[in-house]
mmCIF file of C-alpha atoms in Angstrom:
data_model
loop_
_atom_site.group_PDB
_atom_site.id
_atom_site.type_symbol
_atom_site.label_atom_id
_atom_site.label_comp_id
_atom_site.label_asym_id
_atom_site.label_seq_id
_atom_site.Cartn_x
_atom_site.Cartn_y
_atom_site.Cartn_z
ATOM 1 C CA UNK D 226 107.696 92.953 89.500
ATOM 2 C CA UNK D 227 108.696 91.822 86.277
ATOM 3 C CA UNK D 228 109.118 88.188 85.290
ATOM 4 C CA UNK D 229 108.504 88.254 81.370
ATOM 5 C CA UNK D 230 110.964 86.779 79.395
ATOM 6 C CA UNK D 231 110.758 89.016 75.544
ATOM 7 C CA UNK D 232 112.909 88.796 72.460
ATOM 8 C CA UNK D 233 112.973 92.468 71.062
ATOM 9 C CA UNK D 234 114.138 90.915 68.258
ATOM 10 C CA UNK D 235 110.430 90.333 67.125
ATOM 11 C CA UNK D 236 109.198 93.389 68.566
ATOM 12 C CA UNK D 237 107.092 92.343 70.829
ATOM 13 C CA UNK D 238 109.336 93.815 74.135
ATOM 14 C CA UNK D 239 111.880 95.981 72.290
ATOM 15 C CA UNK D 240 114.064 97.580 75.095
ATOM 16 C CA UNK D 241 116.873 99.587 73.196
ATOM 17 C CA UNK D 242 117.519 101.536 70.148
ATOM 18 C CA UNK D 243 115.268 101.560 67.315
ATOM 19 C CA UNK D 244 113.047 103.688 69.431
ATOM 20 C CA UNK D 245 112.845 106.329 66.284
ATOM 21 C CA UNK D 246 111.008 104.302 64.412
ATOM 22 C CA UNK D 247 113.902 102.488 62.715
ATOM 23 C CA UNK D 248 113.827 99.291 61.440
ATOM 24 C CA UNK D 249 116.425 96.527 63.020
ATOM 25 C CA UNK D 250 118.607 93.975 60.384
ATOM 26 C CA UNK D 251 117.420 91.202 61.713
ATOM 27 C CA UNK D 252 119.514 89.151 64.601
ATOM 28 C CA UNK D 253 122.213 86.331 63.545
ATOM 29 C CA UNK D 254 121.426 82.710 64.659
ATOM 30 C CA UNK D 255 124.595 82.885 66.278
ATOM 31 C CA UNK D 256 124.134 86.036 68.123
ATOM 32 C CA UNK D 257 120.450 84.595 69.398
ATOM 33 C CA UNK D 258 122.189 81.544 70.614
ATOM 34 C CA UNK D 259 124.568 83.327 72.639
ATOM 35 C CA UNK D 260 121.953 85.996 74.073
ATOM 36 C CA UNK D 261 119.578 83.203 75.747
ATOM 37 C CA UNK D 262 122.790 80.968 76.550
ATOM 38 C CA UNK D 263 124.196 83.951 78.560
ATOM 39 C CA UNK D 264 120.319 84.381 79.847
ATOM 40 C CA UNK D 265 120.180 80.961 81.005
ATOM 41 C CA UNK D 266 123.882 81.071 82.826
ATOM 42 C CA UNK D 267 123.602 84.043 84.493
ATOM 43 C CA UNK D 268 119.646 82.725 86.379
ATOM 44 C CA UNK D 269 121.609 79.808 86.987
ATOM 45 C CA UNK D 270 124.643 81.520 88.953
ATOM 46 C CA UNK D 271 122.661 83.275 91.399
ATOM 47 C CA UNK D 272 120.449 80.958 92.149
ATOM 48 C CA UNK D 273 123.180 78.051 93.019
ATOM 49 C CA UNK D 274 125.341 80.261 95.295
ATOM 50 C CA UNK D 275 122.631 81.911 96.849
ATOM 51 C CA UNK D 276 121.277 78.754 97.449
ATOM 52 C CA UNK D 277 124.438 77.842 99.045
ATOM 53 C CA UNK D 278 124.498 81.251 100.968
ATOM 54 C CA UNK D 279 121.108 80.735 102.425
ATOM 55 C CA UNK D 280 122.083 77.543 104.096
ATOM 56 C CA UNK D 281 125.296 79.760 106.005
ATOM 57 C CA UNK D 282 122.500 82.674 106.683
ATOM 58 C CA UNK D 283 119.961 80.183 108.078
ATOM 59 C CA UNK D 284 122.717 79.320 110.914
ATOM 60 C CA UNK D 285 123.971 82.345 111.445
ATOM 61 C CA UNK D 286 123.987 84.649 114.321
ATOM 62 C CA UNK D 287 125.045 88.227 112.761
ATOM 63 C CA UNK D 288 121.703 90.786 112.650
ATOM 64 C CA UNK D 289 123.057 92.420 109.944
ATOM 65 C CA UNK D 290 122.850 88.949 108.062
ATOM 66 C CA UNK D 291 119.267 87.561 109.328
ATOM 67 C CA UNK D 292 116.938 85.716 106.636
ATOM 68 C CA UNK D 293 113.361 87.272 106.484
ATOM 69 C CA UNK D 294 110.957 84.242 106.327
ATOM 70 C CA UNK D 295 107.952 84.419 104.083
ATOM 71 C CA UNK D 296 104.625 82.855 105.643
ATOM 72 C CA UNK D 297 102.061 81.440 103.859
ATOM 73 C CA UNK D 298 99.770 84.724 104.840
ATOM 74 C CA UNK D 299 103.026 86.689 103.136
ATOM 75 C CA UNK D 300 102.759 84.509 99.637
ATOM 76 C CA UNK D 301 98.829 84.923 99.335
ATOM 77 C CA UNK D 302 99.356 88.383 99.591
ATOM 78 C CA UNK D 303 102.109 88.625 97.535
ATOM 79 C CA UNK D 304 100.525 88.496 94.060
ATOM 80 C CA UNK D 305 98.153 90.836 94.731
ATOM 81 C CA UNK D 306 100.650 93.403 96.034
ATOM 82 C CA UNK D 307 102.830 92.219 93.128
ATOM 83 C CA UNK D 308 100.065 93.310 90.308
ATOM 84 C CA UNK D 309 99.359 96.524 92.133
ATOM 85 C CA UNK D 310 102.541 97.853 92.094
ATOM 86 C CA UNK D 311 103.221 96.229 88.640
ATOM 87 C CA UNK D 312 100.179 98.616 87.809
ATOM 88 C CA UNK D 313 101.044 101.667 90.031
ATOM 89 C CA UNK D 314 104.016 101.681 87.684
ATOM 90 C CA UNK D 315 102.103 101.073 84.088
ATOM 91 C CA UNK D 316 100.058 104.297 85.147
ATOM 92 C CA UNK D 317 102.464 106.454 86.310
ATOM 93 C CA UNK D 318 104.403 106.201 83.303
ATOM 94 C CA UNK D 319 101.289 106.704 80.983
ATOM 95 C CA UNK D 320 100.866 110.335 83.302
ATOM 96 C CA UNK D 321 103.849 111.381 83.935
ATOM 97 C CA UNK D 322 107.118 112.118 82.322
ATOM 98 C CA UNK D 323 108.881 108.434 82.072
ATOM 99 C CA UNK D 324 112.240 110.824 82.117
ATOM 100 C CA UNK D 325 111.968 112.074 85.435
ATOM 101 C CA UNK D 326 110.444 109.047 86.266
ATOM 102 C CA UNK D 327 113.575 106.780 85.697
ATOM 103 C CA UNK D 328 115.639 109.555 86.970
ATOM 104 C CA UNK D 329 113.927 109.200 90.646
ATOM 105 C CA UNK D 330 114.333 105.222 89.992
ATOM 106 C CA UNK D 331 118.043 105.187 89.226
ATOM 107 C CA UNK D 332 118.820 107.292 92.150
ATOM 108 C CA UNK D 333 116.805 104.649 94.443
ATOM 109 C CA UNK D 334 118.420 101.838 92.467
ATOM 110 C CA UNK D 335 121.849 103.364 92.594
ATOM 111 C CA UNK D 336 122.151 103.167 96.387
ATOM 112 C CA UNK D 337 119.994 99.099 96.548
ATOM 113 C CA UNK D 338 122.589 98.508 94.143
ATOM 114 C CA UNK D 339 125.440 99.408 95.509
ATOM 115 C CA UNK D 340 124.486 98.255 98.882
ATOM 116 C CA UNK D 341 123.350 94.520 97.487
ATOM 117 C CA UNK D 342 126.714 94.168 94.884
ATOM 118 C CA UNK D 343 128.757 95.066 98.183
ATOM 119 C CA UNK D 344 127.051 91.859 100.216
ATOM 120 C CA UNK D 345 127.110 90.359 96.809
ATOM 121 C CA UNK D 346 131.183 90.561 96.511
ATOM 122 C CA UNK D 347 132.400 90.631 100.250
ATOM 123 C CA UNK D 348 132.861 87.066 101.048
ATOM 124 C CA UNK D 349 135.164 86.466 97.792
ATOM 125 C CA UNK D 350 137.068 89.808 98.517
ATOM 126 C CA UNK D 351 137.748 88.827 101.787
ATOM 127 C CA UNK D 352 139.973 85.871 99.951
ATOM 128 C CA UNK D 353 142.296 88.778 98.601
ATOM 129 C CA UNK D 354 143.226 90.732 101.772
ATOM 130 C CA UNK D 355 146.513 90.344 103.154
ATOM 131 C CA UNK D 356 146.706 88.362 106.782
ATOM 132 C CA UNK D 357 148.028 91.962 108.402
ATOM 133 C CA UNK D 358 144.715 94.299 106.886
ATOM 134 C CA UNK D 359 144.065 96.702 109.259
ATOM 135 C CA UNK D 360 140.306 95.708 109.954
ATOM 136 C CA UNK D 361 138.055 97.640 112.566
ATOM 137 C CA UNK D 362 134.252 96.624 113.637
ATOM 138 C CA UNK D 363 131.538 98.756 113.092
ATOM 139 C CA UNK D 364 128.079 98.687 114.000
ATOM 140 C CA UNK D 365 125.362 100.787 112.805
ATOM 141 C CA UNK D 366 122.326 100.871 115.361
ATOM 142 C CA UNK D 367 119.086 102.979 115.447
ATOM 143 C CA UNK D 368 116.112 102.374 117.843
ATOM 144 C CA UNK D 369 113.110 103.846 119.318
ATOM 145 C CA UNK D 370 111.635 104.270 122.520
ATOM 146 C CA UNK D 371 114.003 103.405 126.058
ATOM 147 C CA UNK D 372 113.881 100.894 128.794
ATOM 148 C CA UNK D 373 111.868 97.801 128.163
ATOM 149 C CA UNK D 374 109.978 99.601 125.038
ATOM 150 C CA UNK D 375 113.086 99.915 123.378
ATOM 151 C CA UNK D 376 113.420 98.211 119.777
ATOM 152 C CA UNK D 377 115.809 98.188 117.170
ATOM 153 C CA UNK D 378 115.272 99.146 113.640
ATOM 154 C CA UNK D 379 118.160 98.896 112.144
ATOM 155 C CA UNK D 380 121.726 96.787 113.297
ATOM 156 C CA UNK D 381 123.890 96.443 111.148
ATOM 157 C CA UNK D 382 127.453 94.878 111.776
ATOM 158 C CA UNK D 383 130.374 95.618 109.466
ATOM 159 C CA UNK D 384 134.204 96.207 108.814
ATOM 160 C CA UNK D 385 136.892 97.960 107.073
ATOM 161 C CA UNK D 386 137.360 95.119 104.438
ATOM 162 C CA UNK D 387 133.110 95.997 104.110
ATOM 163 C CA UNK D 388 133.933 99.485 103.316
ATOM 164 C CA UNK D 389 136.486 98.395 100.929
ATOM 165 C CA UNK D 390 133.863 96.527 99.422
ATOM 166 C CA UNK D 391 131.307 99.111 99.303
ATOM 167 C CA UNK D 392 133.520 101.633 97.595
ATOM 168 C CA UNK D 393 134.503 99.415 94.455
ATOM 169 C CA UNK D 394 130.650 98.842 93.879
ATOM 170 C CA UNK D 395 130.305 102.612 93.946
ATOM 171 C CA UNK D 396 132.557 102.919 91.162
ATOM 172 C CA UNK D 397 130.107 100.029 88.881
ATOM 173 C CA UNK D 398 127.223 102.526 90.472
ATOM 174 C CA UNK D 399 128.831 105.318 89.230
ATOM 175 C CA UNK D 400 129.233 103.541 85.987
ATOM 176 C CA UNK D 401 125.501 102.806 85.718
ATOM 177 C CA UNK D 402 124.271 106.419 86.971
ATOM 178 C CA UNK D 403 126.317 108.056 83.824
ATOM 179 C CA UNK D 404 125.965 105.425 81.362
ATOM 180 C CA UNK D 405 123.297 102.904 82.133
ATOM 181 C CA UNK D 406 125.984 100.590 80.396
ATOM 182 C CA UNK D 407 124.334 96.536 79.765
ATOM 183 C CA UNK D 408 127.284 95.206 81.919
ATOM 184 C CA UNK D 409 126.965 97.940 84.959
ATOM 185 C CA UNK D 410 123.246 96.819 84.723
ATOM 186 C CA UNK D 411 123.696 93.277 84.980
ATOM 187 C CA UNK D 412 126.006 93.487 87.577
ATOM 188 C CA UNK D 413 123.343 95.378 89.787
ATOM 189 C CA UNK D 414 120.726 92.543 88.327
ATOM 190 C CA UNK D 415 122.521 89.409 89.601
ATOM 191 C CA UNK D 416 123.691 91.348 93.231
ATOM 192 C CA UNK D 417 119.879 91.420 93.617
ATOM 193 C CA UNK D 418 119.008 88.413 92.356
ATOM 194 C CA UNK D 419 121.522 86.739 94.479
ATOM 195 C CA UNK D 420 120.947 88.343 98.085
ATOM 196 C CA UNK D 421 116.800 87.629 97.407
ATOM 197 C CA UNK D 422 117.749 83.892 97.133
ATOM 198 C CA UNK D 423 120.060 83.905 99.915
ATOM 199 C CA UNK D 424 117.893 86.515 102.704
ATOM 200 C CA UNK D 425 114.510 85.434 101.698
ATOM 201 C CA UNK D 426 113.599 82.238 103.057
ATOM 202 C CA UNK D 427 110.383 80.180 102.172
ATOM 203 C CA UNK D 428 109.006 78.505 106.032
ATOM 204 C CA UNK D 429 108.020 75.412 104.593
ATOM 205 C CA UNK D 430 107.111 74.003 101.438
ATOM 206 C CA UNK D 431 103.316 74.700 101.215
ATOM 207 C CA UNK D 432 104.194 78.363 101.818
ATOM 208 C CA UNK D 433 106.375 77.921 98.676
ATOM 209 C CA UNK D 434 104.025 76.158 96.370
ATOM 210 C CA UNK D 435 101.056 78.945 97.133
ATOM 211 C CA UNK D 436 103.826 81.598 96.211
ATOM 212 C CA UNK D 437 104.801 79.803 93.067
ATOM 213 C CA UNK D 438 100.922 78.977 92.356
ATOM 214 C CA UNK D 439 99.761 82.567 92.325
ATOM 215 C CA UNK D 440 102.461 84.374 90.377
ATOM 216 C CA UNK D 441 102.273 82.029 88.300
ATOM 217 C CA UNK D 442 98.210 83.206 87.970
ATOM 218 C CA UNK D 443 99.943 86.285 87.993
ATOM 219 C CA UNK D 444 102.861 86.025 85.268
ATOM 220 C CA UNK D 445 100.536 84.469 82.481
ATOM 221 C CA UNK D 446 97.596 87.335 83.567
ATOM 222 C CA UNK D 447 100.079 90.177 83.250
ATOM 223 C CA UNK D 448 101.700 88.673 79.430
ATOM 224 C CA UNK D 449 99.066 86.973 77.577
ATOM 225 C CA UNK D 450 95.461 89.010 79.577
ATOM 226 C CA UNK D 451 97.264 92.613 78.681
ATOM 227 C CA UNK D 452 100.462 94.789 77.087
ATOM 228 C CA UNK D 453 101.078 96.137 81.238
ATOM 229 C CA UNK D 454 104.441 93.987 81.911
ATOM 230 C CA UNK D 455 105.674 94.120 78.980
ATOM 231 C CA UNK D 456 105.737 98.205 78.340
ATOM 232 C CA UNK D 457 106.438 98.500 81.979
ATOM 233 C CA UNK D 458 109.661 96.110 80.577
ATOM 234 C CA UNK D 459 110.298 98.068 78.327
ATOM 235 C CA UNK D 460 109.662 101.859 79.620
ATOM 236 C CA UNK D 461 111.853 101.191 83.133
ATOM 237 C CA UNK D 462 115.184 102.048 83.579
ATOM 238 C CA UNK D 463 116.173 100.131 86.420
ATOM 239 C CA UNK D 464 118.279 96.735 87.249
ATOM 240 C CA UNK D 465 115.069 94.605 87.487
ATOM 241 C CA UNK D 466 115.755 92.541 84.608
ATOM 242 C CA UNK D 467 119.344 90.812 82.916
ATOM 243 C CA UNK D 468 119.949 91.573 79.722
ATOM 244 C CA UNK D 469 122.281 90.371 77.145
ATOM 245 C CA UNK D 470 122.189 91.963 73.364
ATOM 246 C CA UNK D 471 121.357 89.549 70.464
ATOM 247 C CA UNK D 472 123.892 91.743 68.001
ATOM 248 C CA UNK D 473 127.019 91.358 70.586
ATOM 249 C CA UNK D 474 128.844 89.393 67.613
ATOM 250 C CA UNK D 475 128.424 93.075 65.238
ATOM 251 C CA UNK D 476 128.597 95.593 67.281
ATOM 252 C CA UNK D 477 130.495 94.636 70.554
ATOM 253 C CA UNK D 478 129.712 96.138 73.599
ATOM 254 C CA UNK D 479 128.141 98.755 72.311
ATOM 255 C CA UNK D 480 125.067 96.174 70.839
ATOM 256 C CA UNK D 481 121.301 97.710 72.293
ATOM 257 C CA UNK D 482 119.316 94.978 70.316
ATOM 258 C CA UNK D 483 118.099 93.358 73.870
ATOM 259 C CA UNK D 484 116.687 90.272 74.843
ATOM 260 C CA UNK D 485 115.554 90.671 78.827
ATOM 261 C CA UNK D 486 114.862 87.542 81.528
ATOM 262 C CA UNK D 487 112.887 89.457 84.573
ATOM 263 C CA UNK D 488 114.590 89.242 87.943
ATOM 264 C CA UNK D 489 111.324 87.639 88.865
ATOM 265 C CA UNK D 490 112.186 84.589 86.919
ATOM 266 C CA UNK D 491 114.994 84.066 88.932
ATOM 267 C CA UNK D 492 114.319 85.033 92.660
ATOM 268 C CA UNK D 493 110.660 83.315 92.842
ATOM 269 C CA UNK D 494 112.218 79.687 91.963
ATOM 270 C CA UNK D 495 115.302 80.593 93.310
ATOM 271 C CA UNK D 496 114.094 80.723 96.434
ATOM 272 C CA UNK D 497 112.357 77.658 96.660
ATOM 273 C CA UNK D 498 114.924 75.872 95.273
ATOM 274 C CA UNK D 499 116.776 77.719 97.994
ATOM 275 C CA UNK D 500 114.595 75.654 100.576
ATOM 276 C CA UNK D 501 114.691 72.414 99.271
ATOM 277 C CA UNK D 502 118.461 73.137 99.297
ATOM 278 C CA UNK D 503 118.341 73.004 103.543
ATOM 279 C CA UNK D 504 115.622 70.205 103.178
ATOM 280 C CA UNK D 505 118.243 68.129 102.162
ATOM 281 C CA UNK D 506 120.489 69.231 104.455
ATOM 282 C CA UNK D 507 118.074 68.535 107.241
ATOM 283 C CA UNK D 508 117.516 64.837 106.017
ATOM 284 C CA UNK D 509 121.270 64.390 107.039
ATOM 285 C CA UNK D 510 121.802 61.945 103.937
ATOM 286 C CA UNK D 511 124.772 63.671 102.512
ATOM 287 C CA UNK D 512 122.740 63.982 99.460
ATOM 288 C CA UNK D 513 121.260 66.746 97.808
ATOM 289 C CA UNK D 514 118.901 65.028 95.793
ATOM 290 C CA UNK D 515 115.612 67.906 95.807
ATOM 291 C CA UNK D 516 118.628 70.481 95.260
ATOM 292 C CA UNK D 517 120.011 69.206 92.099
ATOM 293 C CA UNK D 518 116.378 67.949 91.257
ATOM 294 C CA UNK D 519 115.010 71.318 90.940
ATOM 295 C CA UNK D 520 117.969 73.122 89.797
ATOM 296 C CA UNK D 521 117.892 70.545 86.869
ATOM 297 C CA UNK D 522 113.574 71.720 86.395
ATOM 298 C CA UNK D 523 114.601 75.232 86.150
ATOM 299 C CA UNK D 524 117.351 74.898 83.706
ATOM 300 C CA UNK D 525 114.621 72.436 82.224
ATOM 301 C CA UNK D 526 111.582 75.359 82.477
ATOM 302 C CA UNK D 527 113.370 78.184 80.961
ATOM 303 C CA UNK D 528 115.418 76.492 78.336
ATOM 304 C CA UNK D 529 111.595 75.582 77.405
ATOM 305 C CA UNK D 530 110.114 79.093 77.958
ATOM 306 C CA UNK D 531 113.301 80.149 75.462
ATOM 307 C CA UNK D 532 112.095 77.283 73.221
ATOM 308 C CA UNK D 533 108.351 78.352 72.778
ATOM 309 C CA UNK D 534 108.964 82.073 72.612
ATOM 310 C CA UNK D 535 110.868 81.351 69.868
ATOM 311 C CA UNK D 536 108.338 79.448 67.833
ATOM 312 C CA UNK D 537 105.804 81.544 68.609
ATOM 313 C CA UNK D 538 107.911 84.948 68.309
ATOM 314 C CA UNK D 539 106.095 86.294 71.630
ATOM 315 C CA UNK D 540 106.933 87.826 75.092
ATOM 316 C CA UNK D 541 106.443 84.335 77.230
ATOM 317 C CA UNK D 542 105.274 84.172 81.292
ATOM 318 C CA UNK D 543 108.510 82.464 81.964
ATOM 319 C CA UNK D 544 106.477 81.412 85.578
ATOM 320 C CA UNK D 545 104.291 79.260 83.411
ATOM 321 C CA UNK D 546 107.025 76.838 82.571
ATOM 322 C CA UNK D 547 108.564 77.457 85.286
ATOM 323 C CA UNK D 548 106.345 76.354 88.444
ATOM 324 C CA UNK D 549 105.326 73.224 87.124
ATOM 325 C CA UNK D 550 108.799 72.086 86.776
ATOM 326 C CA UNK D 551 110.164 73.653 89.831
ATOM 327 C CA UNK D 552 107.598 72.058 92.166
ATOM 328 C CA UNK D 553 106.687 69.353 89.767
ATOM 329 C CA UNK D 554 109.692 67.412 89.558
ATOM 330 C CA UNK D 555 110.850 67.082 93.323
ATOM 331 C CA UNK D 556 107.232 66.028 94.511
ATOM 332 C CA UNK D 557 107.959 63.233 91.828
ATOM 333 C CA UNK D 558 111.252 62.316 93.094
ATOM 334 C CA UNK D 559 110.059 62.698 97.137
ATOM 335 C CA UNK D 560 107.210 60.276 96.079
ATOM 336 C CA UNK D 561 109.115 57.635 94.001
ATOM 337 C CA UNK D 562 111.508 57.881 97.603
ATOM 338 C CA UNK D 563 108.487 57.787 99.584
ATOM 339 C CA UNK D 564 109.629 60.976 101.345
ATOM 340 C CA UNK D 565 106.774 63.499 100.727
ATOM 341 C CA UNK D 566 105.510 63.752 104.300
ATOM 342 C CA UNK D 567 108.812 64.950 105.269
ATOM 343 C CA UNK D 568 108.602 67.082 103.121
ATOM 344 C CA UNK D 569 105.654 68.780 103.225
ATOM 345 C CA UNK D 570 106.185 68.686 106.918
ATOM 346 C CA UNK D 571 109.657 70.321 106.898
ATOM 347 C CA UNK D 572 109.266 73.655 108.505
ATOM 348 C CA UNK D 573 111.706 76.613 109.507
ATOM 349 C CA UNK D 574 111.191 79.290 112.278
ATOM 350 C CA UNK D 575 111.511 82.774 111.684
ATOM 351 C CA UNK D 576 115.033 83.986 113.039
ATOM 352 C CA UNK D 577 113.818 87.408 114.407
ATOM 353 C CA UNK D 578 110.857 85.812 116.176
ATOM 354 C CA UNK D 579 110.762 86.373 119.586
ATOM 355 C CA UNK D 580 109.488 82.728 120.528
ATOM 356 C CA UNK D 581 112.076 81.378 117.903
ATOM 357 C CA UNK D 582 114.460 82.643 119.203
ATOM 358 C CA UNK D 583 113.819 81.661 122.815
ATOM 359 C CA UNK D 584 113.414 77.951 121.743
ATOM 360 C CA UNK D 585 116.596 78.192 119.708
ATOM 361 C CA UNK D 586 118.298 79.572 122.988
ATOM 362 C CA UNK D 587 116.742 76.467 125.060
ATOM 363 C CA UNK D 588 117.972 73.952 122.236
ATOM 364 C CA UNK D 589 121.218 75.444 122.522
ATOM 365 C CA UNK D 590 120.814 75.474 126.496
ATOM 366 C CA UNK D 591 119.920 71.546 126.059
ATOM 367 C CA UNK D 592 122.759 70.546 124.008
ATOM 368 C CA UNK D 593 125.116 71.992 126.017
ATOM 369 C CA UNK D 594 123.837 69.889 129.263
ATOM 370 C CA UNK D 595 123.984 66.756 127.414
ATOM 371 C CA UNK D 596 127.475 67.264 126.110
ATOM 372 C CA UNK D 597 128.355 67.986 130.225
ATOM 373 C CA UNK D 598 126.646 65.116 131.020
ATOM 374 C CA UNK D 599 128.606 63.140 128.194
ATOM 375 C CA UNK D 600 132.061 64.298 129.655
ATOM 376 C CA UNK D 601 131.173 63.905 133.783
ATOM 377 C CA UNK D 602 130.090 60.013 132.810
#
């Protein structure tokens, strides 16, 4: 998992060109501005409308579209699953060829991508097709075992307009396979970035702050403790990180003088932010205070991680200016509003739970007897 955020323009994470041995003409204040501005934006979009999308997923129905809820037991494991793959990946490309390496990779990231830019796109293509479309159902359904042992391991619901869908994200796929193009890369980055927010839903709050608490261990181990994330950064040729080049102003699109944000950097607060999103909700104030609270600490956390890495011309843990603001800033505000029991008490079943959803059927049951009730008085 990376979550680093590096300026190659002070070698420290250098992730295109220059890899001869060549020396770079140093990077225009204007083209550095516009790199980290575009960063910054482009966290920021994913992690509002997922946000927003989490809220519809949380309510609905479709299988295909289920959150999958992280318990606390899931986040205390998570770091430590996080730095063994992180170094699973530092050794294999210190072995083995990193060429056929990143080959195998952008196969397996050709099909995630196309698959998550799809989900990513669907709901705002559906805007363009004409009323009359000729749209068909499909379902896609695989299970083991018969009778009562039966179980499903995959069902997944779609349409024509989906298919339409998945074949103009094959063409960007296509476009990434052949040229590993910036753009094509980005594209894949924020379709990833944006379906973690949206399908990956914290249960409570605690669970949140022990995720946020150990990668944070885990971001500023990995940086500042050893060179692992950083030449994993740099040596892996996949759509885990947004990009944006620092020379865009002389060269066009054809600039390769990087700087790099980490999906990590985005999903890990995104999701939280994600829950304190349908926090407010559940309050039933018609305010979104937490929301805009810790959407406000991120922009505040990585403007600040952009600030520092700057002075001090170093790859920076963007986690460790991240967390504090991200969970330090709405505690403040739920305290000041005397609204932190809520808070931490503010829980959310897990959708494909058995016993969830058998109370979620009886709630449903309930409501529906009272609303009889209503109309026979």
């Amino acid at each position: 998992m990376d979550s680093a955020l590096s300026d190659p323009h002070n070698g420290s994470a250098e992730t295109g060109g220059a890899a001869n041995g060549t020396t770079r003409p140093p990077s225009t204040p204007e083209g550095i501005a516009l790199a980290y501005g575009s960063l910054l934006l482009m966290a920021l979009l994913p992690i509002f409308f997922g946000a927003l999308r989490s809220v519809r997923c949380a309510r609905g129905k479709n299988a295909s579209d289920m959150p999958e809820t992280i318990t606390s037991r899931d986040a205390a494991r998570f770091p430590i699953i996080a730095s063994c793959t992180l170094l699973g990946l530092y050794l294999f490309f210190k072995i083995f060829s990193q060429e056929y390496i990143n080959l195998l990779l952008s196969m397996y990231f050709f099909v995630l991508g196309i698959l998550a830019l799809s989900h990513t796109i669907s709901p705002f293509m559906n805007k363009f097709f004409p009323a009359n479309f000729p749209n068909r159902q499909y379902q896609l359904l695989f299970t083991q075992g018969s009778g009562e042992n039966k179980e499903e391991i995959i069902n997944y619901e779609f349409d024509t307009k989906d298919l339409v869908c998945l074949g103009l994200s094959s063409i960007v796929g296509v476009w990434y396979l052949l040229r590993k193009h910036w753009i094509a890369n980005n594209l894949f980055g924020l379709a990833f970035s944006l379906n973690g927010v949206e399908l990956l839903h914290l249960n409570n709050v605690s669970t949140g702050c022990i995720l946020l608490g150990g990668l944070f261990i885990y971001d500023v181990f990995w940086v500042f403790g050893t060179n692992v994330m950083v030449t994993v950064a740099k040596s892996f040729e996949a759509p885990i990180k947004l990009v944006f080049p620092q020379d865009l102003l002389e060269k066009g699109l054809e600039a390769d003088n990087f700087a790099m944000l980490g999906l990590g950097d985005i999903v890990i607060p995104g999701i939280f932010i994600a829950l304190l999103l349908r926090f407010d909700i559940s309050l039933k104030k018609n305010t979104h205070t937490y929301f805009y609270t810790s959407f406000a600490a991120y922009i505040f956390g990585l403007g600040l991680t952009i600030f520092i890495m700057h002075i001090f011309k170093h790859a920076q843990p963007a986690l460790l200016y991240l967390v504090p603001a991200c969970i330090g800033f709405p505690v403040l505000v739920a305290l000041a509003k005397g609204e932190v029991t809520e808070m931490f008490s503010y829980e959310e079943s897990n959708p494909k739970d058995p016993a969830a959803v058998i109370e979620s059927k009886e709630a449903t049951e309930a409501s529906a007897l009272k609303g009889l009730e209503k109309k026979e008085k």
